[in-house]
CSV table of C-alpha atoms and ligand atoms in Angstrom, one decimal:
chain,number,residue,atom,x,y,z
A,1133,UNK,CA,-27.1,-43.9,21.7
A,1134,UNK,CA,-24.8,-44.7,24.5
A,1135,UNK,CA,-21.1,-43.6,25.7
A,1136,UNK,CA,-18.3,-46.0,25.7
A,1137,UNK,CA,-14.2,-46.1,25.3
A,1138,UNK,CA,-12.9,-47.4,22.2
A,1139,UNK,CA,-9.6,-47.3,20.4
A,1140,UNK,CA,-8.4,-47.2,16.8
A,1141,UNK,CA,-4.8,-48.2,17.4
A,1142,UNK,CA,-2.8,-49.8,20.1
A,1143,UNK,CA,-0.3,-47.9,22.3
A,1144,UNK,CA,-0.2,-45.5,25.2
A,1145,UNK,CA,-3.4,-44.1,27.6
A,1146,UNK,CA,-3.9,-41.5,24.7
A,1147,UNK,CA,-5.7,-44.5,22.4
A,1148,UNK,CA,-8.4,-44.2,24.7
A,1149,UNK,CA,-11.5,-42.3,23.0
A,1150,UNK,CA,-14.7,-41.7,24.6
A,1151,UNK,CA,-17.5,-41.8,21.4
A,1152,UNK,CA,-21.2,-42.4,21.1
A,1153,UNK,CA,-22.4,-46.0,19.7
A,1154,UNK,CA,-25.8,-47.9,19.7
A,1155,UNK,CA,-26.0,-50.9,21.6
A,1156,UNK,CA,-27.3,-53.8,19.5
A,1157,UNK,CA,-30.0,-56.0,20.9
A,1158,UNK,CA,-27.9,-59.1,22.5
A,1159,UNK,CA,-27.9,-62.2,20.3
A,1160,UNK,CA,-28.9,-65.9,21.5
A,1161,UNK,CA,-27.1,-66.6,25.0
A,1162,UNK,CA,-26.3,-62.7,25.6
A,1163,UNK,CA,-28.0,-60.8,28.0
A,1164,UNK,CA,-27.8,-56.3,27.7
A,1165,UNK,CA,-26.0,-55.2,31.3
A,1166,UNK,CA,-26.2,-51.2,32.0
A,1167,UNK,CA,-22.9,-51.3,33.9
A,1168,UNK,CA,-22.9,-49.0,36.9
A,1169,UNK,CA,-19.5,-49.6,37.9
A,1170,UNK,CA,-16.8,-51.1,35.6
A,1171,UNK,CA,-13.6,-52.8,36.7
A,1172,UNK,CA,-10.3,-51.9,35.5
A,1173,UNK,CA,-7.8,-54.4,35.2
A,1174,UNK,CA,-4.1,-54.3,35.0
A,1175,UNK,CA,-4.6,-56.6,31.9
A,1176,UNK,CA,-6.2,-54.2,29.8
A,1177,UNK,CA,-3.2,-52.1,29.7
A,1178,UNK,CA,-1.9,-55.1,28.0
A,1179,UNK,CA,-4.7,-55.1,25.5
A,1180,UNK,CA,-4.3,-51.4,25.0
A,1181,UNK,CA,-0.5,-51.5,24.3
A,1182,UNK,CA,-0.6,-54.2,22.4
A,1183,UNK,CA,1.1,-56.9,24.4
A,1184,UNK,CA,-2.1,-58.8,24.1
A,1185,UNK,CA,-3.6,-57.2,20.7
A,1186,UNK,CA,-6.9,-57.2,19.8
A,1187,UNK,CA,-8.3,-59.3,17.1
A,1188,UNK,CA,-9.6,-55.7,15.4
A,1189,UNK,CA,-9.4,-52.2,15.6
A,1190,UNK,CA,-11.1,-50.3,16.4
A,1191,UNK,CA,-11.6,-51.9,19.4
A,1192,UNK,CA,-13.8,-51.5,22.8
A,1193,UNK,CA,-11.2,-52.7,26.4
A,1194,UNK,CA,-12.7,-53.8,29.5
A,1195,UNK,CA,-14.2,-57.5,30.4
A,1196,UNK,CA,-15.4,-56.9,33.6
A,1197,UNK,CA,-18.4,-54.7,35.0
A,1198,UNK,CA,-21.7,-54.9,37.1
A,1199,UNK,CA,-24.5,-53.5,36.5
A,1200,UNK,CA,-28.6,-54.5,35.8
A,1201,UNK,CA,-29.9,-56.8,33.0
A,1202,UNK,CA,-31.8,-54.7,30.5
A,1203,UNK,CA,-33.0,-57.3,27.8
A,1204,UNK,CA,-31.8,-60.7,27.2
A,1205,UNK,CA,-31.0,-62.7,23.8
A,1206,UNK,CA,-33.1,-66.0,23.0
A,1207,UNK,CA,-32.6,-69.1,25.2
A,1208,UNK,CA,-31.4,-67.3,28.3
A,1209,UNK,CA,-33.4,-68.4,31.3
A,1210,UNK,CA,-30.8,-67.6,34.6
A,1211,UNK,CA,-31.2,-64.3,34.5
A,1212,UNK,CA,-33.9,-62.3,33.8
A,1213,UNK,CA,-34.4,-58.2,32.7
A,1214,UNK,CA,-33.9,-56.0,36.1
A,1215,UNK,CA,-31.8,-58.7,37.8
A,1216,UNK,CA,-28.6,-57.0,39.6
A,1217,UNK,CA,-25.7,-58.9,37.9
A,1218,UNK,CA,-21.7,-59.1,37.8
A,1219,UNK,CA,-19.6,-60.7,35.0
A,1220,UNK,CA,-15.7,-60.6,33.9
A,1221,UNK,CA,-14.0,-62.3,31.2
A,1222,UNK,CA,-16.5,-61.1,28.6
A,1223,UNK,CA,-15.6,-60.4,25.3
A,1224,UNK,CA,-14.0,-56.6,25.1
A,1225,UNK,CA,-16.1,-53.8,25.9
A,1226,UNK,CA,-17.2,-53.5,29.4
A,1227,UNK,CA,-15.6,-49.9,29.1
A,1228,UNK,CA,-19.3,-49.2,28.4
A,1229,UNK,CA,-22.7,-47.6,29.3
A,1230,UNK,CA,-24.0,-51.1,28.3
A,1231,UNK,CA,-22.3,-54.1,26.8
A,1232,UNK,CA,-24.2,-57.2,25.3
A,1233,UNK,CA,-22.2,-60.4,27.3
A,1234,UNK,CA,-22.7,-64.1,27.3
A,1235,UNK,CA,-24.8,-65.4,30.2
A,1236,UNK,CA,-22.2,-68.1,31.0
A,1237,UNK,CA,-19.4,-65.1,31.9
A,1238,UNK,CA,-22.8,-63.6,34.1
A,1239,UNK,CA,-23.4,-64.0,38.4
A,1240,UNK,CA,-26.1,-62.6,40.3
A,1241,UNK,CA,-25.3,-59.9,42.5
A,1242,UNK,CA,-25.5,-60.9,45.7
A,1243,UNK,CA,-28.0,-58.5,47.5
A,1244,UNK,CA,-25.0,-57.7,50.1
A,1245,UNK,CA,-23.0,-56.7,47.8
A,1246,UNK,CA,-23.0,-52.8,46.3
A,1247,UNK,CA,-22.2,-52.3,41.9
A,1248,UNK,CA,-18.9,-51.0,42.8
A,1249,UNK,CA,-17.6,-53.7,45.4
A,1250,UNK,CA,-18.8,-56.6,42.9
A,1251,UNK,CA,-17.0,-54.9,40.2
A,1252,UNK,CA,-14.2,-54.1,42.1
A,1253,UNK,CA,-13.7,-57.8,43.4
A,1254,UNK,CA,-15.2,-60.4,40.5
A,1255,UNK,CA,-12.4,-60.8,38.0
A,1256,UNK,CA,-9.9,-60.1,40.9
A,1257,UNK,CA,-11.6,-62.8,43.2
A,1258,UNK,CA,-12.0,-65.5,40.8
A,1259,UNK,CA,-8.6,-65.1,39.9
A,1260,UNK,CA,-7.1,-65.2,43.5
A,1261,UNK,CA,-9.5,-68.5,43.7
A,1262,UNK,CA,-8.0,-70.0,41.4
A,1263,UNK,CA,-4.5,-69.3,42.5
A,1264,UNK,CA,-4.6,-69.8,46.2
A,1265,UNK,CA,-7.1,-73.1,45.9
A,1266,UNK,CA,-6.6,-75.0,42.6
A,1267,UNK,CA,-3.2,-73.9,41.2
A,1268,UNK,CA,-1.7,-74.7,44.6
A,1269,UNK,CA,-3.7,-75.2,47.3
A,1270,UNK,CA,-2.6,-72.9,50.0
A,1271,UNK,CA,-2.5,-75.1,53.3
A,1272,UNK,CA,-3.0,-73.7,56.8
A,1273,UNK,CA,0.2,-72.5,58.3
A,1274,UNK,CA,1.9,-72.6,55.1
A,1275,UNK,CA,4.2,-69.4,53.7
A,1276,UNK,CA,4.2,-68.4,50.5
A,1277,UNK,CA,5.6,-65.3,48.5
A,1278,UNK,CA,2.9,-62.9,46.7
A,1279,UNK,CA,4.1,-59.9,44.8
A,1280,UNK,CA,2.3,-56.4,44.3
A,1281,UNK,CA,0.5,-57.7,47.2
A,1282,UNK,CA,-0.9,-54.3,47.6
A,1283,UNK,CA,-3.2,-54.1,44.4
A,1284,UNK,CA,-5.9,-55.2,42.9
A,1285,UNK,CA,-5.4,-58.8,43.3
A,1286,UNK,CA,-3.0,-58.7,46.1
A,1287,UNK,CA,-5.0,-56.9,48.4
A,1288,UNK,CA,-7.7,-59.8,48.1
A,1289,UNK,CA,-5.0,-62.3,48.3
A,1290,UNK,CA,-3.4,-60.7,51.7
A,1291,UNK,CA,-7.2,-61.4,52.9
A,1292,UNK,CA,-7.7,-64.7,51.4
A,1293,UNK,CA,-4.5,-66.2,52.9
A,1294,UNK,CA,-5.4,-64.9,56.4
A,1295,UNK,CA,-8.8,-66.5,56.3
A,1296,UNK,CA,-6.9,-69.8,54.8
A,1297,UNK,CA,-5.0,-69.8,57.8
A,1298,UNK,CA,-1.8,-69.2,55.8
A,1299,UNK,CA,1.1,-67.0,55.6
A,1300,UNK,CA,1.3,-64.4,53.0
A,1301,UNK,CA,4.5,-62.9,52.6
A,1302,UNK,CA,3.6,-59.5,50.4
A,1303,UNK,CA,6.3,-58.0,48.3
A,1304,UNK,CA,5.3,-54.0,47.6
A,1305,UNK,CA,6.8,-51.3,45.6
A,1306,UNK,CA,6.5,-48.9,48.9
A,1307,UNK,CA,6.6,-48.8,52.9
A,1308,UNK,CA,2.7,-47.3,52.3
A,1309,UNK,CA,1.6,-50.3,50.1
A,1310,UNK,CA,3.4,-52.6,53.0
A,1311,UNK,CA,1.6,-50.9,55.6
A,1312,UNK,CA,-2.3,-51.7,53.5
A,1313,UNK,CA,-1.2,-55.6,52.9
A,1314,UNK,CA,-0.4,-55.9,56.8
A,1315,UNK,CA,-3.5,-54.1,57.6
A,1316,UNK,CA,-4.9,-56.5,55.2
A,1317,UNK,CA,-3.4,-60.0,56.4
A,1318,UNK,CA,-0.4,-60.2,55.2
A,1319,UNK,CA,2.1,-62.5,57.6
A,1320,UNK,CA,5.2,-60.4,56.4
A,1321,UNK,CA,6.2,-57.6,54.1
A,1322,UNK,CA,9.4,-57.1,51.5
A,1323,UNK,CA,9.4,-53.5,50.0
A,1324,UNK,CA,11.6,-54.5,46.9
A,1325,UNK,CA,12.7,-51.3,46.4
A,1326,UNK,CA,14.5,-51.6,49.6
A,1327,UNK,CA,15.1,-55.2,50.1
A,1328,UNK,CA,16.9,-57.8,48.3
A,1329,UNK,CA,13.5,-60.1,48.1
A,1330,UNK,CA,14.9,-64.0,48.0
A,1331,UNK,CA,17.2,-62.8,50.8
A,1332,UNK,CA,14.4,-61.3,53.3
A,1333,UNK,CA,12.4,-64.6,52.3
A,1334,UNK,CA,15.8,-66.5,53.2
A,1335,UNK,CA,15.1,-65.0,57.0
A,1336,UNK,CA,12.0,-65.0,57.1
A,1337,UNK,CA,11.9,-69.1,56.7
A,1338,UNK,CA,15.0,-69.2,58.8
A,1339,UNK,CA,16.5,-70.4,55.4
A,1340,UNK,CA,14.3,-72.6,54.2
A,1341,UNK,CA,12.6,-70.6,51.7
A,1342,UNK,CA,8.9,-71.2,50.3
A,1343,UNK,CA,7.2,-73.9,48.4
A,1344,UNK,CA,5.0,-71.4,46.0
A,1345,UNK,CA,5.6,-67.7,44.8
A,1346,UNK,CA,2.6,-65.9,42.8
A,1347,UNK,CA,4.4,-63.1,40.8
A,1348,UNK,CA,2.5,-61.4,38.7
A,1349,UNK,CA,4.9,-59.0,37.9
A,1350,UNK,CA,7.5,-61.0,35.8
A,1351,UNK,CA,10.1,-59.0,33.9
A,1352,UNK,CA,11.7,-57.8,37.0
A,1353,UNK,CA,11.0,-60.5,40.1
A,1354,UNK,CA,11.6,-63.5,37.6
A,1355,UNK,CA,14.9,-64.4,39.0
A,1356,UNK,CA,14.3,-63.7,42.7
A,1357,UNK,CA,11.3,-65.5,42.6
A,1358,UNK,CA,13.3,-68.8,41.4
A,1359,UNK,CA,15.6,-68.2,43.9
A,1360,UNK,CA,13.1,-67.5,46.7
A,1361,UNK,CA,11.8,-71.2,46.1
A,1362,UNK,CA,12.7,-74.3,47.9
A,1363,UNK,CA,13.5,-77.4,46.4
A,1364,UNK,CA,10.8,-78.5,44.0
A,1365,UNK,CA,9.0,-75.5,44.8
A,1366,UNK,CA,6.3,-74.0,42.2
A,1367,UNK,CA,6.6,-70.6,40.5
A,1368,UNK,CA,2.9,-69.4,39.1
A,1369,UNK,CA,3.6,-66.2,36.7
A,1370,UNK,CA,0.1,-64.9,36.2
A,1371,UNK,CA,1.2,-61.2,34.8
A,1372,UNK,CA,3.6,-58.9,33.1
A,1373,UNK,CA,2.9,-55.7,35.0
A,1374,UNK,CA,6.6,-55.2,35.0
A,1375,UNK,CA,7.2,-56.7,31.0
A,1376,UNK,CA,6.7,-60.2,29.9
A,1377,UNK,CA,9.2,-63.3,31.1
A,1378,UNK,CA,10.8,-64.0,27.6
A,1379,UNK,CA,14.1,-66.4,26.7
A,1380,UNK,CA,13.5,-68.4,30.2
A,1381,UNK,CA,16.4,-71.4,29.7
A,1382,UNK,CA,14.9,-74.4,31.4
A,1383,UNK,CA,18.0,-75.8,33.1
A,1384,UNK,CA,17.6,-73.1,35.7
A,1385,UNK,CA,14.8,-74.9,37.0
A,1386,UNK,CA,17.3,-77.8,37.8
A,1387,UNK,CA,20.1,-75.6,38.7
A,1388,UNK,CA,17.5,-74.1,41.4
A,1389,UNK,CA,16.3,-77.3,42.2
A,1390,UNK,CA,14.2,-79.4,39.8
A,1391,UNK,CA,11.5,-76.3,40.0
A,1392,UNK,CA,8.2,-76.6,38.8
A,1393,UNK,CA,6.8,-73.3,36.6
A,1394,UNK,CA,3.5,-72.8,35.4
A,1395,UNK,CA,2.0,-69.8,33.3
A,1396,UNK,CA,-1.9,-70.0,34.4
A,1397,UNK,CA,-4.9,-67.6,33.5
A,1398,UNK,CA,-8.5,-67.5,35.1
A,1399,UNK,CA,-9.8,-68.4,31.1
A,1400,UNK,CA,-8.2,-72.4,31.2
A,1401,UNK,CA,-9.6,-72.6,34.9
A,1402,UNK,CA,-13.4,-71.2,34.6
A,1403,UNK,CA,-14.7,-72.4,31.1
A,1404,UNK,CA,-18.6,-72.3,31.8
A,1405,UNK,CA,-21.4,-71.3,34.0
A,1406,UNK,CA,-20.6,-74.9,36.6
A,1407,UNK,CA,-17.3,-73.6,37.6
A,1408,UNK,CA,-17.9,-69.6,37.7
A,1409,UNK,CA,-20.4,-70.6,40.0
A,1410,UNK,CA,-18.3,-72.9,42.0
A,1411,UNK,CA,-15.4,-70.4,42.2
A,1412,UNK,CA,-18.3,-67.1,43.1
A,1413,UNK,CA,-20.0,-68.7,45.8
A,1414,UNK,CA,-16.7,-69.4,47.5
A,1415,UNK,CA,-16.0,-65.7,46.9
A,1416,UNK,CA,-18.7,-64.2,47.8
A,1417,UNK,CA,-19.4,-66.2,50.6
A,1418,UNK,CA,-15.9,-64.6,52.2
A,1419,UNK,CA,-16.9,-61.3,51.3
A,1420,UNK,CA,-20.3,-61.8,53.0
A,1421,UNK,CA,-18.7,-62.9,55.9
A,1422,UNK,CA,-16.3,-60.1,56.4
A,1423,UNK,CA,-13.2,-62.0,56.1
A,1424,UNK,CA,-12.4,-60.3,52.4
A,1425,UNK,CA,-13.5,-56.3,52.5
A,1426,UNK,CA,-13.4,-54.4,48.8
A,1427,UNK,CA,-13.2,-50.8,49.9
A,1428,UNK,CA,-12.6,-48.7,46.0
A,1429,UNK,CA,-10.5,-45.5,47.5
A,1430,UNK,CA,-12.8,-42.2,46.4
A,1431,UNK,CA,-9.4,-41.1,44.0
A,1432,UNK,CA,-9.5,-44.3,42.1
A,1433,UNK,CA,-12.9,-44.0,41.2
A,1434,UNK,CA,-12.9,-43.0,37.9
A,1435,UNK,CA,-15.3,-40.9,35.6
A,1436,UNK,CA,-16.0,-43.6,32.2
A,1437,UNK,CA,-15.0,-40.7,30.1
A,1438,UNK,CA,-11.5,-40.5,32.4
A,1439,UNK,CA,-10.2,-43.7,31.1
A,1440,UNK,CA,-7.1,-42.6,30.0
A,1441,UNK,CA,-6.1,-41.2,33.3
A,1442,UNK,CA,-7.3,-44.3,35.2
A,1443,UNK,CA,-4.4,-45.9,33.3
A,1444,UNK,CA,-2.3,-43.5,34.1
A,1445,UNK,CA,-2.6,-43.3,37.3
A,1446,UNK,CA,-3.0,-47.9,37.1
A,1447,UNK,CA,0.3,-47.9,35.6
A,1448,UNK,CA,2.3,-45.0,37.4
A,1449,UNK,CA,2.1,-47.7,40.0
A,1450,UNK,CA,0.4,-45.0,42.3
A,1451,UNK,CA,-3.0,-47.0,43.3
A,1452,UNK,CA,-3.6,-49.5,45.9
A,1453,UNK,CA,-6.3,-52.2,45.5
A,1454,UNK,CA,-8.7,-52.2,42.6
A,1455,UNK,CA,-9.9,-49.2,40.9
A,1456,UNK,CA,-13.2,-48.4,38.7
A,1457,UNK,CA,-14.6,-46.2,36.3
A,1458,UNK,CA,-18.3,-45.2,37.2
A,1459,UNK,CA,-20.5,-44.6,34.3
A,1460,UNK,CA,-22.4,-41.3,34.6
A,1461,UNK,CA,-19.9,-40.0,37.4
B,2395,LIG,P1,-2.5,-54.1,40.4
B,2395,LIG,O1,-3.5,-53.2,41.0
B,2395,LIG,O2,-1.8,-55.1,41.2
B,2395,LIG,O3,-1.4,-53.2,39.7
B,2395,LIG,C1,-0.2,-53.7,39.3
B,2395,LIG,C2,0.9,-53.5,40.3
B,2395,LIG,O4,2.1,-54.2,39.9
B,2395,LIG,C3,1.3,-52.1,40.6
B,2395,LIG,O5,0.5,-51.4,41.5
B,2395,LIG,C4,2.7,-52.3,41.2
B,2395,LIG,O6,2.7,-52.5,42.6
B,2395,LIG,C5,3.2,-53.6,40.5
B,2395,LIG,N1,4.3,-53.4,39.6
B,2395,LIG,C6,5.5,-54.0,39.7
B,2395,LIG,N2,6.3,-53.6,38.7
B,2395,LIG,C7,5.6,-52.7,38.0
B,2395,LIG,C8,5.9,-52.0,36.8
B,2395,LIG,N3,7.1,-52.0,36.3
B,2395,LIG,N4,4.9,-51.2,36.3
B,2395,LIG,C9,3.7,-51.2,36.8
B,2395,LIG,N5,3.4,-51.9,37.9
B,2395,LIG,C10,4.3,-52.6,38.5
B,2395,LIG,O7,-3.2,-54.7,39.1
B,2395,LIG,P2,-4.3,-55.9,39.0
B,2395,LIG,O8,-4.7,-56.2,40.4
B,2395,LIG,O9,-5.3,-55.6,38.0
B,2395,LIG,O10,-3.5,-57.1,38.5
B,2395,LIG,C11,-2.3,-57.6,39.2
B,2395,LIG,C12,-1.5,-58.6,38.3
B,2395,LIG,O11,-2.2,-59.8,38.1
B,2395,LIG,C13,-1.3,-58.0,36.8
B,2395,LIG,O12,0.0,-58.4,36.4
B,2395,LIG,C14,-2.3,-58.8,36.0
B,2395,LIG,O13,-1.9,-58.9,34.7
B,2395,LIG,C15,-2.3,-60.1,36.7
B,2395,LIG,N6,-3.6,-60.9,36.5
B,2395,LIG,C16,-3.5,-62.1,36.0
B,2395,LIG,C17,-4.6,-62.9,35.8
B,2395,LIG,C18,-4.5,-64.2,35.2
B,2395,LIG,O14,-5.4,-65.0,35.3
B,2395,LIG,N7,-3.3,-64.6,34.7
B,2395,LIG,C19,-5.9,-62.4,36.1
B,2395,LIG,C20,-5.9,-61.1,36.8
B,2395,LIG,C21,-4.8,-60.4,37.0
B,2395,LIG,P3,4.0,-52.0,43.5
B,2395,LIG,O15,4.0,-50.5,43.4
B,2395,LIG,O16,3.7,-52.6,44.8
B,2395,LIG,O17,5.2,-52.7,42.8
């Protein structure tokens, strides 16, 4: 028997049940992971609420953990029992003891790195990747907008953009949060709380505004995003954190000025084992060197069995960085 989080019906952090299961052996192309540490992702509040349902209830939440390989399914050959490992985008379930996973969603740990740093950085990494060198490739010099540039993602961005050579500006819900994304490269901070956020960007570029904005957060910064974008500028919505961008009435993007929008996610950008590996190495390589640092504050490290308060603490907006739950804490 092992421990994990399940839930029977969508809705608030209260779904979230801690209950025994057995693990089944892992079927051709899985490989068994005993997760040590677990990422928590803003996304699986989605999947919890039901903004992005399940296909079936009840249901296990999580995709991304690391952890050691404990048996593998037939035809696996890159990893091997006892190997230290890392994976996101796995099928739900990660909020686990041990979660069966298919070896293409699976990277080696490197030896550097600690359970709860490559948990706290994979899915988070990989999807700053993504943004900041395919999406758009960020340019040296070049200043872009980034909102909740003091979580999870953002905090790796604020890095990533410094070692780029590139100017982050960080939008934050607090002078605290602004403080942690300047400490951690940001060029420039809007507290939007405070600050009207196209007009700070306005003076910031002496008027000329930016060429990219990253907002993750959608509902609320939709329309200050548009207008914090120059002519034929590109606005990448990657996340709801605020609600989901509905009823968007495309001759904005002309009244703004023949604006380009995209809705990405890190599933249409790495597909198989080729490009998780391309888009790791590059990660972990910056981590190695010291140029991105995933430091998990003690608070947000969460038992498995505290699930439900790790989302509500995720979603009270009161955490900075990434957060975990620890199995066995
Ligand atoms: P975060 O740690 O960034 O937490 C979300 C943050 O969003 C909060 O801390 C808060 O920061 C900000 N926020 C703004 N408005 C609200 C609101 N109304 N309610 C709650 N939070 C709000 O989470 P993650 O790092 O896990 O993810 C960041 C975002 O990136 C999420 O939207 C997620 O869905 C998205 N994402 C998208 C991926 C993709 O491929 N499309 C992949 C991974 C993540 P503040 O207090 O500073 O406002």
């Amino acid at each position: 028997m092992a421990k994990r989080i399940q839930f029977s019906a969508t809705g608030g952090p209260e779904v979230l049940q801690y209950v025994d299961f057995t693990p089944v052996d892992p079927a051709a192309g899985e490989v068994q992971v005993e997760n040590k540490a677990i990422g928590i992702n803003y996304i699986d509040t989605y999947v919890r609420s039901g903004l992005y349902p399940p296909a079936k209830l009840p249901s296990g939440l999580g995709t991304e953990a690391a952890g050691v390989v404990i048996k593998v399914g037939t035809g696996v050959s890159a990893v091997k029992p006892g190997d230290r490992v890392v994976y996101a985008q796995s099928t739900l379930g990660a909020y686990s003891e041990v979660h069966n996973v298919a070896v293409e969603k699976v990277a080696l740990l490197p030896h550097n790195l600690s359970f709860e740093q490559g948990a706290a950085s994979f899915l988070k990494g990989l999807t700053v990747h993504y943004l900041l060198r395919q999406t758009h490739e960020v340019q040296p010099g070049e200043v872009f907008l980034f909102h909740a540039a003091a979580g999870g993602v953002g905090l790796i961005a604020c890095q990533w953009a410094k070692a780029l050579g590139a100017k982050l500006i960080g939008s934050v819900g607090s002078d605290e949060k602004a403080e942690l994304a300047k400490h951690a490269g940001a060029w420039a901070t809007i507290n939007y709380h405070k600050e009207d956020i196209a007009q700070r960007v306005a003076e910031l570029t002496q008027g000329e505004k930016v060429g990219v904005v990253y907002d993750s957060v959608g509902q609320s910064t939709w329309q200050a995003s548009l207008n914090s974008l120059k002519r034929r500028g590109l606005m990448v919505s990657f996340g709801n954190a605020s609600g989901p961008v509905t009823g968007v009435d495309l001759a904005l993007l002309n009244q703004k000025g023949s604006l380009y929008v995209t809705r990405p996610s890190l599933n249409g950008y790495i597909t198989n084992r080729a490009e998780l590996q391309y888009a790791s190495n590059e990660l972990f390589s910056l981590i190695g060197s010291g140029a991105i640092k995933v430091d998990v504050k003690e608070e947000q490290k969460f038992a498995l069995a505290d699930a439900q308060r790790a989302h509500q603490v995720l979603e009270s907006r009161n955490t900075s960085g990434s957060s975990l739950l620890i199995p066995g804490r």
